[in-house]
PDB file of C-alpha atoms in Angstrom:
ATOM      1  CA  UNK A1424     139.533 -26.548   6.497  1.00  0.00           C
ATOM      2  CA  UNK A1425     140.766 -23.856   4.117  1.00  0.00           C
ATOM      3  CA  UNK A1426     141.600 -20.409   5.304  1.00  0.00           C
ATOM      4  CA  UNK A1427     144.147 -17.836   6.278  1.00  0.00           C
ATOM      5  CA  UNK A1428     145.787 -17.784   9.679  1.00  0.00           C
ATOM      6  CA  UNK A1429     147.771 -15.163  11.522  1.00  0.00           C
ATOM      7  CA  UNK A1430     149.800 -15.565  14.652  1.00  0.00           C
ATOM      8  CA  UNK A1431     150.040 -14.483  17.322  1.00  0.00           C
ATOM      9  CA  UNK A1432     146.697 -12.789  18.033  1.00  0.00           C
ATOM     10  CA  UNK A1433     148.276 -10.365  20.501  1.00  0.00           C
ATOM     11  CA  UNK A1434     151.907  -9.292  20.486  1.00  0.00           C
ATOM     12  CA  UNK A1435     153.831  -7.013  22.785  1.00  0.00           C
ATOM     13  CA  UNK A1436     157.273  -5.683  22.056  1.00  0.00           C
ATOM     14  CA  UNK A1437     159.675  -3.258  23.585  1.00  0.00           C
ATOM     15  CA  UNK A1438     160.641  -0.144  21.717  1.00  0.00           C
ATOM     16  CA  UNK A1439     163.642  -0.725  19.452  1.00  0.00           C
ATOM     17  CA  UNK A1440     162.971  -4.424  18.846  1.00  0.00           C
ATOM     18  CA  UNK A1441     162.144  -6.002  15.515  1.00  0.00           C
ATOM     19  CA  UNK A1442     159.167  -8.371  15.454  1.00  0.00           C
ATOM     20  CA  UNK A1443     157.823 -10.740  12.788  1.00  0.00           C
ATOM     21  CA  UNK A1444     154.116 -11.397  12.230  1.00  0.00           C
ATOM     22  CA  UNK A1445     153.130 -14.679  10.634  1.00  0.00           C
ATOM     23  CA  UNK A1446     150.586 -15.152   7.845  1.00  0.00           C
ATOM     24  CA  UNK A1447     149.782 -18.519   6.275  1.00  0.00           C
ATOM     25  CA  UNK A1448     147.107 -19.513   3.749  1.00  0.00           C
ATOM     26  CA  UNK A1449     146.044 -22.888   2.360  1.00  0.00           C
ATOM     27  CA  UNK A1450     143.677 -21.492  -0.275  1.00  0.00           C
ATOM     28  CA  UNK A1451     146.253 -21.855  -3.066  1.00  0.00           C
ATOM     29  CA  UNK A1452     146.011 -18.111  -3.667  1.00  0.00           C
ATOM     30  CA  UNK A1453     148.711 -16.359  -5.665  1.00  0.00           C
ATOM     31  CA  UNK A1454     148.311 -12.888  -4.148  1.00  0.00           C
ATOM     32  CA  UNK A1455     148.834 -11.887  -0.519  1.00  0.00           C
ATOM     33  CA  UNK A1456     148.565  -8.540   1.248  1.00  0.00           C
ATOM     34  CA  UNK A1457     149.436  -6.834   4.524  1.00  0.00           C
ATOM     35  CA  UNK A1458     147.289  -4.001   5.871  1.00  0.00           C
ATOM     36  CA  UNK A1459     147.523  -1.850   8.942  1.00  0.00           C
ATOM     37  CA  UNK A1460     144.472  -0.504  10.776  1.00  0.00           C
ATOM     38  CA  UNK A1461     144.519   2.213  13.440  1.00  0.00           C
ATOM     39  CA  UNK A1462     141.551   2.850  15.780  1.00  0.00           C
ATOM     40  CA  UNK A1463     138.523   4.256  13.945  1.00  0.00           C
ATOM     41  CA  UNK A1464     140.313   4.209  10.600  1.00  0.00           C
ATOM     42  CA  UNK A1465     140.123   2.211   7.417  1.00  0.00           C
ATOM     43  CA  UNK A1466     142.822  -0.192   6.229  1.00  0.00           C
ATOM     44  CA  UNK A1467     146.093   1.003   4.768  1.00  0.00           C
ATOM     45  CA  UNK A1468     148.245  -1.184   2.555  1.00  0.00           C
ATOM     46  CA  UNK A1469     151.786  -1.957   3.709  1.00  0.00           C
ATOM     47  CA  UNK A1470     153.044  -4.518   1.158  1.00  0.00           C
ATOM     48  CA  UNK A1471     151.552  -6.909  -1.328  1.00  0.00           C
ATOM     49  CA  UNK A1472     152.763  -9.846  -3.368  1.00  0.00           C
ATOM     50  CA  UNK A1473     151.203 -11.068  -6.611  1.00  0.00           C
ATOM     51  CA  UNK A1474     153.451 -14.108  -6.935  1.00  0.00           C
ATOM     52  CA  UNK A1475     156.173 -16.035  -5.119  1.00  0.00           C
ATOM     53  CA  UNK A1476     159.545 -14.257  -4.837  1.00  0.00           C
ATOM     54  CA  UNK A1477     158.018 -10.916  -5.794  1.00  0.00           C
ATOM     55  CA  UNK A1478     156.427  -8.146  -3.732  1.00  0.00           C
ATOM     56  CA  UNK A1479     155.663  -4.447  -3.989  1.00  0.00           C
ATOM     57  CA  UNK A1480     155.489  -1.595  -1.507  1.00  0.00           C
ATOM     58  CA  UNK A1481     152.102  -0.272  -0.556  1.00  0.00           C
ATOM     59  CA  UNK A1482     151.198   3.151   0.748  1.00  0.00           C
ATOM     60  CA  UNK A1483     152.989   2.904   4.106  1.00  0.00           C
ATOM     61  CA  UNK A1484     155.928   0.495   3.602  1.00  0.00           C
ATOM     62  CA  UNK A1485     158.526   2.502   5.530  1.00  0.00           C
ATOM     63  CA  UNK A1486     159.734   0.638   8.603  1.00  0.00           C
ATOM     64  CA  UNK A1487     158.388  -2.725   7.397  1.00  0.00           C
ATOM     65  CA  UNK A1488     159.827  -5.612   5.411  1.00  0.00           C
ATOM     66  CA  UNK A1489     158.360  -8.785   3.903  1.00  0.00           C
ATOM     67  CA  UNK A1490     159.420 -11.966   2.132  1.00  0.00           C
ATOM     68  CA  UNK A1491     157.540 -14.367  -0.144  1.00  0.00           C
ATOM     69  CA  UNK A1492     159.642 -17.507  -0.404  1.00  0.00           C
ATOM     70  CA  UNK A1493     156.630 -19.837  -0.432  1.00  0.00           C
ATOM     71  CA  UNK A1494     153.202 -19.425  -1.993  1.00  0.00           C
ATOM     72  CA  UNK A1495     151.411 -20.075   1.284  1.00  0.00           C
ATOM     73  CA  UNK A1496     153.461 -17.775   3.523  1.00  0.00           C
ATOM     74  CA  UNK A1497     153.933 -13.987   3.647  1.00  0.00           C
ATOM     75  CA  UNK A1498     155.580 -12.898   6.927  1.00  0.00           C
ATOM     76  CA  UNK A1499     155.778  -9.226   7.884  1.00  0.00           C
ATOM     77  CA  UNK A1500     158.640  -7.806   9.943  1.00  0.00           C
ATOM     78  CA  UNK A1501     158.033  -4.608  11.861  1.00  0.00           C
ATOM     79  CA  UNK A1502     161.448  -3.041  12.312  1.00  0.00           C
ATOM     80  CA  UNK A1503     162.696  -0.572  14.882  1.00  0.00           C
ATOM     81  CA  UNK A1504     162.584   2.058  12.115  1.00  0.00           C
ATOM     82  CA  UNK A1505     158.763   2.047  12.217  1.00  0.00           C
ATOM     83  CA  UNK A1506     158.034   5.096  14.363  1.00  0.00           C
ATOM     84  CA  UNK A1507     154.514   4.212  15.486  1.00  0.00           C
ATOM     85  CA  UNK A1508     154.055   0.445  15.205  1.00  0.00           C
ATOM     86  CA  UNK A1509     151.190  -0.039  17.667  1.00  0.00           C
ATOM     87  CA  UNK A1510     148.246  -1.080  15.473  1.00  0.00           C
ATOM     88  CA  UNK A1511     146.042  -3.933  14.271  1.00  0.00           C
ATOM     89  CA  UNK A1512     147.714  -5.827  11.415  1.00  0.00           C
ATOM     90  CA  UNK A1513     145.674  -7.746   8.853  1.00  0.00           C
ATOM     91  CA  UNK A1514     146.850 -10.234   6.263  1.00  0.00           C
ATOM     92  CA  UNK A1515     144.754 -11.134   3.230  1.00  0.00           C
ATOM     93  CA  UNK A1516     144.975 -13.310   0.146  1.00  0.00           C
ATOM     94  CA  UNK A1517     143.224 -13.490  -3.208  1.00  0.00           C
ATOM     95  CA  UNK A1518     143.352 -15.603  -6.344  1.00  0.00           C
ATOM     96  CA  UNK A1519     145.397 -12.922  -8.038  1.00  0.00           C
ATOM     97  CA  UNK A1520     145.368 -12.526 -11.778  1.00  0.00           C
ATOM     98  CA  UNK A1521     144.373 -14.996 -14.460  1.00  0.00           C
ATOM     99  CA  UNK A1522     144.926 -13.599 -17.911  1.00  0.00           C
ATOM    100  CA  UNK A1523     143.538 -10.078 -17.919  1.00  0.00           C
ATOM    101  CA  UNK A1524     141.272 -10.642 -14.922  1.00  0.00           C
ATOM    102  CA  UNK A1525     142.254  -9.718 -11.375  1.00  0.00           C
ATOM    103  CA  UNK A1526     140.161 -11.466  -8.775  1.00  0.00           C
ATOM    104  CA  UNK A1527     139.621  -8.900  -6.084  1.00  0.00           C
ATOM    105  CA  UNK A1528     137.727 -10.984  -3.570  1.00  0.00           C
ATOM    106  CA  UNK A1529     140.174 -10.915  -0.699  1.00  0.00           C
ATOM    107  CA  UNK A1530     140.023 -13.265   2.250  1.00  0.00           C
ATOM    108  CA  UNK A1531     141.319 -11.917   5.535  1.00  0.00           C
ATOM    109  CA  UNK A1532     142.947 -13.499   8.543  1.00  0.00           C
ATOM    110  CA  UNK A1533     141.836 -12.740  12.111  1.00  0.00           C
ATOM    111  CA  UNK A1534     144.553 -10.110  12.594  1.00  0.00           C
ATOM    112  CA  UNK A1535     147.421  -9.507  15.011  1.00  0.00           C
ATOM    113  CA  UNK A1536     147.214  -6.673  17.521  1.00  0.00           C
ATOM    114  CA  UNK A1537     150.706  -5.306  18.116  1.00  0.00           C
ATOM    115  CA  UNK A1538     151.429  -3.119  21.107  1.00  0.00           C
ATOM    116  CA  UNK A1539     154.764  -1.418  21.673  1.00  0.00           C
ATOM    117  CA  UNK A1540     155.549  -0.868  25.330  1.00  0.00           C
TER     118      UNK A1540
ATOM    119  CA  UNK B  50     139.910   3.170  -9.021  1.00  0.00           C
ATOM    120  CA  UNK B  51     136.805   5.293  -8.487  1.00  0.00           C
ATOM    121  CA  UNK B  52     136.167   6.858  -5.077  1.00  0.00           C
ATOM    122  CA  UNK B  53     133.156   5.959  -2.956  1.00  0.00           C
ATOM    123  CA  UNK B  54     131.075   7.907  -0.439  1.00  0.00           C
ATOM    124  CA  UNK B  55     129.184   6.242   2.412  1.00  0.00           C
ATOM    125  CA  UNK B  56     127.343   7.571   5.458  1.00  0.00           C
ATOM    126  CA  UNK B  57     129.405   7.421   8.633  1.00  0.00           C
ATOM    127  CA  UNK B  58     126.823   5.498  10.630  1.00  0.00           C
ATOM    128  CA  UNK B  59     123.353   3.962  10.485  1.00  0.00           C
ATOM    129  CA  UNK B  60     120.979   2.248  12.889  1.00  0.00           C
ATOM    130  CA  UNK B  61     118.614  -0.600  12.123  1.00  0.00           C
ATOM    131  CA  UNK B  62     116.064  -2.486  14.231  1.00  0.00           C
ATOM    132  CA  UNK B  63     116.640  -6.197  14.643  1.00  0.00           C
ATOM    133  CA  UNK B  64     114.613  -8.216  12.134  1.00  0.00           C
ATOM    134  CA  UNK B  65     114.163  -5.296   9.761  1.00  0.00           C
ATOM    135  CA  UNK B  66     115.967  -4.802   6.465  1.00  0.00           C
ATOM    136  CA  UNK B  67     119.181  -2.797   6.586  1.00  0.00           C
ATOM    137  CA  UNK B  68     119.794  -0.710   3.459  1.00  0.00           C
ATOM    138  CA  UNK B  69     123.309   0.659   3.188  1.00  0.00           C
ATOM    139  CA  UNK B  70     123.909   3.219   0.428  1.00  0.00           C
ATOM    140  CA  UNK B  71     127.089   3.954  -1.481  1.00  0.00           C
ATOM    141  CA  UNK B  72     127.797   6.664  -4.038  1.00  0.00           C
ATOM    142  CA  UNK B  73     130.381   6.060  -6.742  1.00  0.00           C
ATOM    143  CA  UNK B  74     129.602   8.717  -9.337  1.00  0.00           C
ATOM    144  CA  UNK B  75     132.973   8.419 -11.121  1.00  0.00           C
ATOM    145  CA  UNK B  76     132.784   4.668 -11.651  1.00  0.00           C
ATOM    146  CA  UNK B  77     133.987   3.541 -15.067  1.00  0.00           C
ATOM    147  CA  UNK B  78     132.493   0.866 -17.280  1.00  0.00           C
ATOM    148  CA  UNK B  79     134.780  -2.003 -16.272  1.00  0.00           C
ATOM    149  CA  UNK B  80     134.780  -1.346 -12.526  1.00  0.00           C
ATOM    150  CA  UNK B  81     132.965  -3.615 -10.112  1.00  0.00           C
ATOM    151  CA  UNK B  82     131.340  -2.689  -6.805  1.00  0.00           C
ATOM    152  CA  UNK B  83     132.537  -4.791  -3.866  1.00  0.00           C
ATOM    153  CA  UNK B  84     131.133  -4.913  -0.351  1.00  0.00           C
ATOM    154  CA  UNK B  85     132.999  -6.088   2.721  1.00  0.00           C
ATOM    155  CA  UNK B  86     132.201  -5.868   6.402  1.00  0.00           C
ATOM    156  CA  UNK B  87     134.348  -5.858   9.524  1.00  0.00           C
ATOM    157  CA  UNK B  88     133.034  -6.967  12.862  1.00  0.00           C
ATOM    158  CA  UNK B  89     134.866  -5.383  15.767  1.00  0.00           C
ATOM    159  CA  UNK B  90     138.462  -6.620  16.183  1.00  0.00           C
ATOM    160  CA  UNK B  91     138.164  -9.151  13.359  1.00  0.00           C
ATOM    161  CA  UNK B  92     139.419  -9.221   9.784  1.00  0.00           C
ATOM    162  CA  UNK B  93     137.117  -7.899   7.041  1.00  0.00           C
ATOM    163  CA  UNK B  94     134.757 -10.389   5.424  1.00  0.00           C
ATOM    164  CA  UNK B  95     133.818 -10.382   1.741  1.00  0.00           C
ATOM    165  CA  UNK B  96     130.046 -10.055   1.224  1.00  0.00           C
ATOM    166  CA  UNK B  97     129.160  -9.585  -2.435  1.00  0.00           C
ATOM    167  CA  UNK B  98     130.172  -7.845  -5.641  1.00  0.00           C
ATOM    168  CA  UNK B  99     128.490  -6.792  -8.885  1.00  0.00           C
ATOM    169  CA  UNK B 100     128.983  -4.990 -12.181  1.00  0.00           C
ATOM    170  CA  UNK B 101     125.585  -3.741 -13.331  1.00  0.00           C
ATOM    171  CA  UNK B 102     122.997  -6.404 -12.624  1.00  0.00           C
ATOM    172  CA  UNK B 103     121.519  -6.855  -9.182  1.00  0.00           C
ATOM    173  CA  UNK B 104     123.140  -9.667  -7.253  1.00  0.00           C
ATOM    174  CA  UNK B 105     121.994 -11.845  -4.362  1.00  0.00           C
ATOM    175  CA  UNK B 106     123.727 -14.444  -2.247  1.00  0.00           C
ATOM    176  CA  UNK B 107     123.139 -16.057   1.117  1.00  0.00           C
ATOM    177  CA  UNK B 108     124.385 -12.992   2.967  1.00  0.00           C
ATOM    178  CA  UNK B 109     122.927 -10.008   1.136  1.00  0.00           C
ATOM    179  CA  UNK B 110     121.557  -8.389  -2.000  1.00  0.00           C
ATOM    180  CA  UNK B 111     123.287  -5.711  -4.043  1.00  0.00           C
ATOM    181  CA  UNK B 112     121.221  -3.233  -6.011  1.00  0.00           C
ATOM    182  CA  UNK B 113     123.115  -1.099  -8.546  1.00  0.00           C
ATOM    183  CA  UNK B 114     121.354   1.835 -10.204  1.00  0.00           C
ATOM    184  CA  UNK B 115     120.996   1.826 -13.962  1.00  0.00           C
ATOM    185  CA  UNK B 116     123.560   4.624 -14.359  1.00  0.00           C
ATOM    186  CA  UNK B 117     125.876   2.728 -11.951  1.00  0.00           C
ATOM    187  CA  UNK B 118     126.591   5.870  -9.961  1.00  0.00           C
ATOM    188  CA  UNK B 119     125.262   4.426  -6.738  1.00  0.00           C
ATOM    189  CA  UNK B 120     124.420   1.124  -5.112  1.00  0.00           C
ATOM    190  CA  UNK B 121     122.678  -0.252  -2.044  1.00  0.00           C
ATOM    191  CA  UNK B 122     123.612  -3.264   0.033  1.00  0.00           C
ATOM    192  CA  UNK B 123     120.563  -4.895   1.571  1.00  0.00           C
ATOM    193  CA  UNK B 124     120.631  -7.198   4.591  1.00  0.00           C
ATOM    194  CA  UNK B 125     117.042  -8.504   4.446  1.00  0.00           C
ATOM    195  CA  UNK B 126     116.574  -9.435   8.115  1.00  0.00           C
ATOM    196  CA  UNK B 127     119.269  -7.787  10.201  1.00  0.00           C
ATOM    197  CA  UNK B 128     120.419  -9.518  13.381  1.00  0.00           C
ATOM    198  CA  UNK B 129     122.554  -8.251  16.240  1.00  0.00           C
ATOM    199  CA  UNK B 130     125.499 -10.145  14.710  1.00  0.00           C
ATOM    200  CA  UNK B 131     125.289  -7.913  11.629  1.00  0.00           C
ATOM    201  CA  UNK B 132     126.545  -4.979  13.684  1.00  0.00           C
ATOM    202  CA  UNK B 133     129.773  -4.066  11.898  1.00  0.00           C
ATOM    203  CA  UNK B 134     131.521  -1.530   9.673  1.00  0.00           C
ATOM    204  CA  UNK B 135     130.491  -1.998   6.038  1.00  0.00           C
ATOM    205  CA  UNK B 136     132.884  -0.994   3.262  1.00  0.00           C
ATOM    206  CA  UNK B 137     131.904  -0.214  -0.327  1.00  0.00           C
ATOM    207  CA  UNK B 138     134.843  -0.479  -2.754  1.00  0.00           C
ATOM    208  CA  UNK B 139     135.062   0.065  -6.496  1.00  0.00           C
ATOM    209  CA  UNK B 140     137.745  -1.698  -8.529  1.00  0.00           C
ATOM    210  CA  UNK B 141     138.256  -2.987 -12.031  1.00  0.00           C
ATOM    211  CA  UNK B 142     138.770  -6.685 -12.594  1.00  0.00           C
ATOM    212  CA  UNK B 143     141.678  -5.883 -14.864  1.00  0.00           C
ATOM    213  CA  UNK B 144     143.255  -3.763 -12.168  1.00  0.00           C
ATOM    214  CA  UNK B 145     145.935  -5.296  -9.986  1.00  0.00           C
ATOM    215  CA  UNK B 146     146.837  -4.355  -6.476  1.00  0.00           C
ATOM    216  CA  UNK B 147     145.054  -3.745  -3.263  1.00  0.00           C
ATOM    217  CA  UNK B 148     141.506  -2.770  -2.406  1.00  0.00           C
ATOM    218  CA  UNK B 149     141.121   0.680  -0.892  1.00  0.00           C
ATOM    219  CA  UNK B 150     139.175   0.493   2.349  1.00  0.00           C
ATOM    220  CA  UNK B 151     137.859   3.870   3.488  1.00  0.00           C
ATOM    221  CA  UNK B 152     136.114   4.448   6.801  1.00  0.00           C
ATOM    222  CA  UNK B 153     132.903   2.676   5.743  1.00  0.00           C
ATOM    223  CA  UNK B 154     129.484   2.802   7.424  1.00  0.00           C
ATOM    224  CA  UNK B 155     129.127   1.718  11.028  1.00  0.00           C
ATOM    225  CA  UNK B 156     125.857  -0.240  11.155  1.00  0.00           C
ATOM    226  CA  UNK B 157     124.357  -0.723  14.602  1.00  0.00           C
ATOM    227  CA  UNK B 158     121.542  -3.278  14.808  1.00  0.00           C
ATOM    228  CA  UNK B 159     119.436  -2.633  17.892  1.00  0.00           C
ATOM    229  CA  UNK B 160     117.039  -5.018  19.668  1.00  0.00           C
TER     230      UNK B 160
END
């Protein structure tokens, strides 16, 4: 059963703590993305990775870090430097680029709702 | 990537067709129109995409005007489960990076 999974679904953390959100895909996709969504808003890009061992900052990367050591995994760490971390976090993947074509059909996980207490 | 404009919200009666418009007047020749939807508290779901011809799949139809400056997503027989936020996104297939999700259209299907 192919897809993209995120865990946990709900996460609570105390102010000042780092926390890592998991994202795994078995779709054999090259590209993976992390978005943040606040209530009533669209999605904003945090980080993305087009290939293993490489990633780029998105629009709101400050206070976050990522790694891409394996093709199927793209964990996101929310650090204590992130001033307002309470949000809904979404991970996505896509085929990436083949030649000059970028395949933009992204498949999303179910999301992790992070609440800072 | 070209910008898009969508109405904030729309209502539709259950069983009727839902027609969701999107304006993208600055679209360039190699940019595609993508539609996604997001049901409350879930991740967005890809629906359909097209370049200039009309497209249809098991979920919806996409009608793109001849000048490509606007498009309409059609859900032919809306159900209560189609209540969601629908996002129209324009992006070139040669363009790397993320999709830009605006605020979309909140579609409410009513019994």
